[in-house]
Short mmCIF file of C-alpha atoms and ligand atoms in Angstrom, two decimals:
data_model
loop_
_atom_site.label_atom_id
_atom_site.label_comp_id
_atom_site.label_asym_id
_atom_site.label_seq_id
_atom_site.Cartn_x
_atom_site.Cartn_y
_atom_site.Cartn_z
CA MET T 1 -30.20 42.85 28.89
CA LEU T 2 -33.04 42.59 26.55
CA ARG T 3 -35.22 44.48 28.83
CA LEU T 4 -32.55 47.15 29.10
CA ILE T 5 -32.18 47.59 25.36
CA PHE T 6 -36.12 47.62 25.00
CA LEU T 7 -36.00 50.46 27.82
CA LEU T 8 -33.24 52.27 26.22
CA VAL T 9 -34.94 52.15 22.71
CA SER T 10 -38.36 53.40 24.05
CA LEU T 11 -36.67 56.15 26.12
CA ALA T 12 -34.78 57.23 22.90
CA SER T 13 -37.97 57.38 20.74
CA ASN T 14 -39.97 59.44 23.48
CA LEU T 15 -36.89 61.78 23.64
CA VAL T 16 -36.93 62.23 19.82
CA LEU T 17 -40.84 62.61 20.08
CA GLY T 18 -40.62 65.31 22.70
CA GLN T 19 -37.91 67.21 20.76
CA GLY T 20 -39.61 67.40 17.55
CA PRO T 21 -41.84 70.31 16.46
CA ASP T 22 -45.41 70.14 17.32
CA PRO T 23 -47.30 68.93 14.12
CA ALA T 24 -49.98 71.45 14.56
CA VAL T 25 -47.54 74.25 14.86
CA GLN T 26 -45.68 72.80 11.89
CA LYS T 27 -48.84 72.35 9.74
CA ALA T 28 -49.79 76.08 10.39
CA CYS T 29 -46.09 77.46 9.69
CA THR T 30 -46.17 75.71 6.04
CA LEU T 31 -49.73 77.06 5.42
CA PHE T 32 -48.93 80.54 6.30
CA LYS T 33 -46.01 80.37 3.96
CA GLN T 34 -47.72 78.65 1.26
CA LYS T 35 -50.76 81.47 1.46
CA VAL T 36 -48.20 84.18 0.83
CA PHE T 37 -45.46 82.89 -1.20
CA GLU T 38 -46.98 80.35 -3.26
CA GLU T 39 -49.35 80.64 -6.29
CA ARG T 40 -50.92 78.44 -8.67
CA VAL T 41 -50.88 79.13 -12.16
CA ALA T 42 -53.01 77.13 -14.94
CA ILE T 43 -50.82 76.13 -17.84
CA SER T 44 -52.78 75.49 -21.13
CA PHE T 45 -51.88 74.15 -24.45
CA LEU T 46 -52.77 76.17 -27.95
CA PHE T 47 -54.81 73.31 -29.49
CA PRO T 48 -58.33 73.08 -28.83
CA ASN T 49 -59.61 70.82 -25.79
CA ALA T 50 -56.16 70.47 -24.43
CA PRO T 51 -55.63 69.63 -20.64
CA ILE T 52 -54.91 72.26 -18.24
CA THR T 53 -52.18 71.70 -15.98
CA TRP T 54 -50.92 73.50 -12.61
CA GLU T 55 -47.84 74.70 -11.57
CA THR T 56 -46.65 76.21 -8.16
CA LEU T 57 -45.01 79.29 -8.22
CA ASP T 58 -42.84 79.35 -5.03
CA SER T 59 -41.09 82.82 -4.28
CA CYS T 60 -39.57 82.01 -1.05
CA HIS T 61 -36.22 81.74 -2.11
CA GLY T 62 -32.96 83.78 -1.79
CA SER T 63 -30.22 83.89 0.88
CA ARG T 64 -31.23 85.15 4.50
CA PRO T 65 -30.24 89.19 4.70
CA LEU T 66 -26.92 89.56 6.76
CA ILE T 67 -27.95 91.54 9.93
CA VAL T 68 -26.05 94.34 10.63
CA ASP T 69 -26.55 95.64 14.26
CA GLY T 70 -29.05 98.21 14.58
CA ASP T 71 -29.58 98.56 11.22
CA PRO T 72 -32.94 99.70 9.64
CA ALA T 73 -35.02 96.57 8.60
CA GLU T 74 -35.86 96.24 5.13
CA SER T 75 -39.18 96.45 3.44
CA LYS T 76 -41.25 92.99 3.96
CA GLU T 77 -38.36 91.65 5.98
CA PHE T 78 -40.54 91.15 9.10
CA PRO T 79 -43.90 91.39 7.87
CA HIS T 80 -45.36 90.09 11.56
CA ALA T 81 -44.27 92.94 13.47
CA ALA T 82 -46.93 94.54 15.15
CA ARG T 83 -46.81 97.89 17.46
CA LEU T 84 -49.13 98.17 20.06
CA GLY T 85 -50.70 101.15 21.54
CA HIS T 86 -53.51 103.09 23.08
CA ARG T 87 -55.54 105.57 21.23
CA ASN T 88 -57.60 108.14 23.01
CA GLU T 89 -61.10 109.97 22.63
CA LYS T 90 -59.22 112.67 20.66
CA ASN T 91 -57.99 110.11 18.48
CA GLU T 92 -54.14 110.86 19.56
CA THR T 93 -52.21 107.31 19.73
CA LYS T 94 -49.52 106.45 22.11
CA TRP T 95 -47.30 103.42 20.94
CA PHE T 96 -45.60 101.87 23.68
CA CYS T 97 -45.08 98.17 23.26
CA GLY T 98 -44.23 95.62 20.22
CA GLY T 99 -45.97 92.49 19.29
CA THR T 100 -45.81 89.48 16.72
CA LEU T 101 -48.90 88.40 14.41
CA ILE T 102 -49.22 84.57 14.84
CA SER T 103 -52.21 83.73 13.08
CA ASN T 104 -54.96 85.75 11.12
CA ARG T 105 -56.32 87.40 14.42
CA LEU T 106 -53.79 87.09 17.10
CA VAL T 107 -50.73 88.95 18.01
CA LEU T 108 -48.33 87.64 20.70
CA THR T 109 -46.91 90.19 23.19
CA ALA T 110 -45.85 90.70 26.53
CA ALA T 111 -48.60 90.67 29.67
CA HIS T 112 -46.95 93.73 31.45
CA CYS T 113 -47.81 95.88 28.02
CA PHE T 114 -51.41 95.58 29.56
CA TYR T 115 -50.33 97.23 33.11
CA THR T 116 -48.86 100.60 31.83
CA GLU T 117 -49.64 104.15 32.62
CA PHE T 118 -50.64 104.86 28.86
CA GLY T 119 -54.03 102.78 29.21
CA ALA T 120 -55.24 99.82 27.51
CA VAL T 121 -53.88 98.47 24.49
CA ASN T 122 -56.66 99.21 22.05
CA VAL T 123 -55.04 99.89 18.46
CA VAL T 124 -52.52 97.59 16.60
CA ARG T 125 -50.43 98.51 13.58
CA LEU T 126 -49.49 95.96 11.14
CA GLY T 127 -47.38 96.23 7.90
CA GLU T 128 -45.42 99.28 9.14
CA LEU T 129 -41.79 100.08 8.34
CA TRP T 130 -41.05 103.54 9.15
CA PHE T 131 -43.45 105.75 11.38
CA ASP T 132 -44.64 109.13 10.29
CA THR T 133 -43.57 108.86 6.67
CA ASP T 134 -45.23 107.61 3.60
CA GLU T 135 -42.16 107.38 1.73
CA ASP T 136 -41.33 104.13 2.83
CA ASP T 137 -42.34 100.66 0.93
CA ALA T 138 -44.99 99.77 3.65
CA GLU T 139 -48.72 99.06 3.88
CA PRO T 140 -49.71 100.14 7.71
CA GLU T 141 -53.05 99.36 8.48
CA ASP T 142 -54.34 99.85 12.26
CA PHE T 143 -56.76 97.33 13.85
CA GLY T 144 -58.85 97.34 16.78
CA VAL T 145 -58.42 95.23 19.94
CA LEU T 146 -61.55 92.73 20.56
CA ARG T 147 -59.83 91.04 23.63
CA SER T 148 -56.82 91.15 25.34
CA ILE T 149 -55.69 87.56 26.96
CA GLU T 150 -52.92 87.59 29.41
CA HIS T 151 -51.36 84.40 30.61
CA PRO T 152 -53.57 83.28 33.80
CA GLU T 153 -50.38 83.01 35.79
CA PHE T 154 -48.90 86.47 35.14
CA LYS T 155 -49.20 88.28 38.50
CA GLU T 156 -47.64 91.76 38.19
CA PRO T 157 -45.39 93.47 39.37
CA ALA T 158 -43.33 89.94 38.80
CA LEU T 159 -42.36 89.42 35.29
CA TYR T 160 -43.07 85.53 35.29
CA ASN T 161 -45.16 84.25 32.36
CA ASP T 162 -45.15 87.59 30.72
CA ILE T 163 -46.74 86.63 27.92
CA ALA T 164 -50.07 87.70 26.37
CA MET T 165 -52.07 87.77 23.10
CA VAL T 166 -54.46 90.52 21.85
CA ARG T 167 -57.60 89.43 19.49
CA LEU T 168 -57.62 91.89 16.58
CA ASP T 169 -61.10 93.19 15.58
CA ARG T 170 -60.90 91.73 11.92
CA ALA T 171 -59.00 89.12 10.04
CA VAL T 172 -55.41 90.30 8.75
CA ASN T 173 -55.66 89.69 4.92
CA PHE T 174 -52.12 88.25 4.42
CA SER T 175 -49.71 89.74 1.97
CA LEU T 176 -46.05 90.25 1.62
CA TYR T 177 -46.47 93.42 3.94
CA LYS T 178 -48.48 91.28 6.66
CA HIS T 179 -48.30 87.89 7.60
CA PRO T 180 -47.50 85.53 10.75
CA ALA T 181 -44.61 84.50 12.01
CA CYS T 182 -44.46 80.79 12.85
CA LEU T 183 -44.50 79.47 16.39
CA PRO T 184 -41.35 77.71 17.82
CA PHE T 185 -40.36 74.31 16.60
CA ASP T 186 -37.72 73.95 19.57
CA ASP T 187 -37.17 75.65 23.02
CA GLY T 188 -34.56 77.88 21.57
CA GLU T 189 -31.48 76.25 23.18
CA ILE T 190 -30.47 74.77 20.24
CA HIS T 191 -29.63 78.53 18.37
CA ASP T 192 -26.77 80.34 19.27
CA LYS T 193 -27.93 83.69 17.44
CA PHE T 194 -31.26 85.60 17.43
CA ILE T 195 -32.60 88.55 15.82
CA ALA T 196 -34.53 90.87 17.98
CA ILE T 197 -36.72 93.90 16.12
CA GLY T 198 -38.46 96.87 17.31
CA TRP T 199 -38.84 100.64 17.11
CA GLY T 200 -36.15 101.22 19.24
CA GLN T 201 -37.55 101.69 22.72
CA LYS T 202 -35.16 100.94 25.65
CA ALA T 203 -37.95 100.52 27.98
CA LEU T 204 -41.55 101.50 27.69
CA ALA T 205 -41.99 104.77 26.00
CA GLN T 206 -38.58 105.98 25.93
CA ALA T 207 -37.19 107.91 23.01
CA GLU T 208 -38.01 105.52 19.93
CA SER T 209 -36.95 105.22 16.42
CA LYS T 210 -39.12 106.07 13.68
CA LYS T 211 -37.59 103.27 11.79
CA LEU T 212 -38.10 99.70 12.46
CA LEU T 213 -34.56 98.34 13.72
CA LYS T 214 -33.23 94.86 13.79
CA VAL T 215 -29.94 93.67 15.84
CA GLU T 216 -28.35 90.42 16.35
CA LEU T 217 -28.07 88.94 19.88
CA ARG T 218 -26.48 85.91 21.18
CA ASN T 219 -27.87 82.90 23.39
CA TYR T 220 -26.36 83.20 26.88
CA HIS T 221 -28.38 80.08 28.08
CA GLN T 222 -28.27 79.71 31.67
CA ARG T 223 -25.83 82.97 32.39
CA CYS T 224 -28.83 84.81 33.84
CA LEU T 225 -29.06 82.53 36.81
CA VAL T 226 -26.17 84.65 38.15
CA THR T 227 -26.36 87.88 36.21
CA THR T 228 -29.92 88.64 37.24
CA GLU T 229 -30.50 89.52 40.48
CA LYS T 230 -33.62 89.00 42.46
CA ASN T 231 -36.07 91.97 42.46
CA GLU T 232 -39.44 93.12 42.20
CA ASP T 233 -39.50 91.96 38.80
CA LEU T 234 -37.88 88.58 39.30
CA PRO T 235 -38.54 87.71 43.07
CA GLU T 236 -37.15 84.07 42.39
CA GLY T 237 -34.57 85.11 39.99
CA PHE T 238 -34.20 84.14 36.61
CA ASN T 239 -36.33 80.73 35.61
CA ALA T 240 -34.54 78.65 32.74
CA THR T 241 -37.69 76.70 32.20
CA SER T 242 -39.99 79.49 31.11
CA GLN T 243 -37.45 82.27 30.30
CA MET T 244 -34.45 82.87 28.26
CA CYS T 245 -31.23 84.54 28.69
CA ILE T 246 -30.07 86.70 25.52
CA GLY T 247 -27.78 89.42 25.13
CA SER T 248 -24.70 90.86 23.24
CA PRO T 249 -21.02 90.50 23.94
CA ASP T 250 -20.41 94.11 22.97
CA SER T 251 -21.30 97.36 24.18
CA LYS T 252 -23.23 98.00 20.85
CA ASP T 253 -26.77 99.04 20.79
CA THR T 254 -28.85 96.23 22.30
CA CYS T 255 -31.92 98.72 22.88
CA ASN T 256 -33.71 97.89 19.94
CA GLY T 257 -36.26 95.66 21.25
CA ASP T 258 -39.67 96.89 22.24
CA SER T 259 -41.20 95.41 25.34
CA GLY T 260 -43.43 92.68 23.86
CA GLY T 261 -41.58 92.37 20.52
CA PRO T 262 -39.99 89.28 19.23
CA VAL T 263 -36.68 87.28 19.25
CA LEU T 264 -36.68 85.40 15.99
CA VAL T 265 -34.78 82.61 14.31
CA TYR T 266 -34.90 81.62 10.52
CA HIS T 267 -37.32 78.64 9.35
CA LYS T 268 -34.68 75.81 8.74
CA ASP T 269 -36.41 75.33 5.27
CA PHE T 270 -38.05 78.53 4.12
CA PRO T 271 -36.01 81.55 4.20
CA CYS T 272 -39.14 83.76 3.82
CA MET T 273 -40.31 82.63 7.35
CA GLN T 274 -39.24 83.14 10.99
CA HIS T 275 -39.99 81.71 14.33
CA VAL T 276 -40.94 83.83 17.42
CA ILE T 277 -38.69 81.93 19.99
CA GLY T 278 -38.71 84.78 22.50
CA VAL T 279 -40.86 87.96 23.89
CA THR T 280 -39.06 90.98 25.10
CA SER T 281 -39.77 91.03 28.72
CA THR T 282 -37.78 92.85 31.23
CA GLY T 283 -35.59 96.03 30.67
CA ILE T 284 -32.80 95.72 28.40
CA SER T 285 -29.54 97.02 29.48
CA CYS T 286 -28.10 99.06 26.72
CA ASP T 287 -24.54 100.06 27.32
CA THR T 288 -23.19 97.03 29.39
CA PRO T 289 -21.70 94.35 27.34
CA ASP T 290 -22.35 90.50 28.26
CA VAL T 291 -25.13 91.48 30.55
CA PRO T 292 -28.00 89.61 28.88
CA SER T 293 -31.60 90.26 29.32
CA VAL T 294 -34.48 87.95 30.27
CA TYR T 295 -36.95 86.97 27.60
CA THR T 296 -40.24 84.88 27.71
CA ARG T 297 -39.56 81.31 26.47
CA VAL T 298 -42.54 81.06 23.78
CA ASN T 299 -42.09 77.43 23.61
CA HIS T 300 -42.77 76.75 27.11
CA TYR T 301 -46.61 78.22 26.38
CA LEU T 302 -47.36 76.67 23.16
CA LYS T 303 -50.17 74.54 24.76
CA TRP T 304 -51.55 77.73 26.33
CA ILE T 305 -51.32 79.73 23.01
CA LYS T 306 -52.76 76.69 20.75
CA ALA T 307 -55.68 76.37 23.33
CA GLU T 308 -56.26 80.10 22.71
CA MET T 309 -56.01 79.80 18.88
CA ALA T 310 -58.57 77.06 18.80
CA LYS T 311 -61.18 79.49 20.56
CA VAL T 312 -60.90 81.70 17.67
CA THR T 313 -63.32 81.06 15.26
C1 NAG M 401 -57.51 108.47 13.69
O1 NAG M 401 -56.14 108.46 13.46
C2 NAG M 401 -55.83 107.31 12.53
C3 NAG M 401 -54.45 107.53 12.39
O2 NAG M 401 -53.84 108.48 12.43
C4 NAG M 401 -56.50 107.79 11.20
O3 NAG M 401 -56.32 106.90 10.32
C5 NAG M 401 -58.19 107.87 11.29
O4 NAG M 401 -58.80 108.23 10.31
C6 NAG M 401 -58.23 108.96 12.52
N1 NAG M 401 -59.86 108.83 12.83
C7 NAG M 401 -60.46 109.71 13.07
C8 NAG M 401 -62.05 109.51 13.48
O5 NAG M 401 -60.23 110.80 12.95
C1 NAG M 402 -59.84 91.59 3.40
O1 NAG M 402 -60.29 91.28 1.62
C2 NAG M 402 -61.47 91.39 1.44
C3 NAG M 402 -61.71 90.85 0.18
O2 NAG M 402 -60.82 91.49 -0.74
C4 NAG M 402 -62.25 92.73 1.98
O3 NAG M 402 -63.69 92.40 1.75
C5 NAG M 402 -61.56 93.06 3.55
O4 NAG M 402 -62.19 94.16 4.04
C6 NAG M 402 -60.41 92.85 3.70
N1 NAG M 402 -60.04 93.05 5.18
C7 NAG M 402 -59.05 93.87 5.41
C8 NAG M 402 -59.04 93.65 6.99
O5 NAG M 402 -58.48 94.33 4.94
C1 NAG M 403 -39.82 77.82 37.05
O1 NAG M 403 -41.12 77.84 36.44
C2 NAG M 403 -41.75 76.65 36.38
C3 NAG M 403 -42.93 76.99 35.31
O2 NAG M 403 -43.62 78.12 35.57
C4 NAG M 403 -41.97 76.25 37.72
O3 NAG M 403 -42.55 74.87 37.48
C5 NAG M 403 -40.65 75.93 38.17
O4 NAG M 403 -40.93 75.73 39.61
C6 NAG M 403 -40.01 77.55 38.17
N1 NAG M 403 -38.57 77.01 38.88
C7 NAG M 403 -37.92 77.47 39.58
C8 NAG M 403 -36.50 77.39 40.03
O5 NAG M 403 -38.52 78.68 40.04
#
């Protein structure tokens, strides 16, 4: 009996350990938030030799915005949103994928973005809201790409392990317009709803929106096991370990995610921060209600992402 109780207790603590956020991921997330949203100010007194004390001003508060489907994003709402493209010798740029800033150097995206007809990803835009206008409240800045890192188990045309990172040619100076999203604290299954964002391409490089759009999507958990047919993209069908099944119950516009772009949830304690839980992977069905799409489950790849981050000096 005693042995059984001991076994149960150690099993339970293992479970709790296994489910808790990764400490390094948690620490990085808090650090990003502090860098952008907390400011230390000196408070002195008016008489000579008075001690100087410090106060922390924290501007990370307020309620989470209500997401109306297919609505344009607000300024500074998704400061981690990245757009990936190819710039040719004539300095013409084709933008064709989305991404998420996850450190001062790394942008998370989908591995299949490296296998398009448009050429290598060699330019990343951060801090953008509306393309082709300076009228928006944004601070767009283009970065070059030092290195493209795709998951070693990605074997196109199959879309398993459809996850990659690009290393920017210089460090991003964090601001309200440009700062990282946090990595996941959990595998995503505890969340019922997500936010997907993008410049509105249904698949690679179709008609696109000039404005960054946001849409609320639902977690369909295991549903893709039956709704997703085996094909060239997914020869073994949906894999619930490494992929997520997310969609919309109405025939509303769910075309808003760029390939490689994020599905997000809000940080439990910091309303100013979001976690990137999934990466938009397979083509998104636009007009079929209750047909969810397949996304890469970021939490499954934390170890690989952290190892790549550690290489960045
Ligand atoms: C290329 O285009 C970008 C974005 O339009 C612009 O900022 C940059 O100055 C251009 N570079 C050259 C060499 O013309
Ligand atoms: C970041 O800020 C530093 C100091 O202000 C500046 O020298 C550097 O060029 C900036 N980097 C970028 C990528 O804007
Ligand atoms: C799903 O993917 C995981 C990790 O990549 C793999 O170990 C597992 O065998 C796959 N499961 C199925 C049913 O294909």
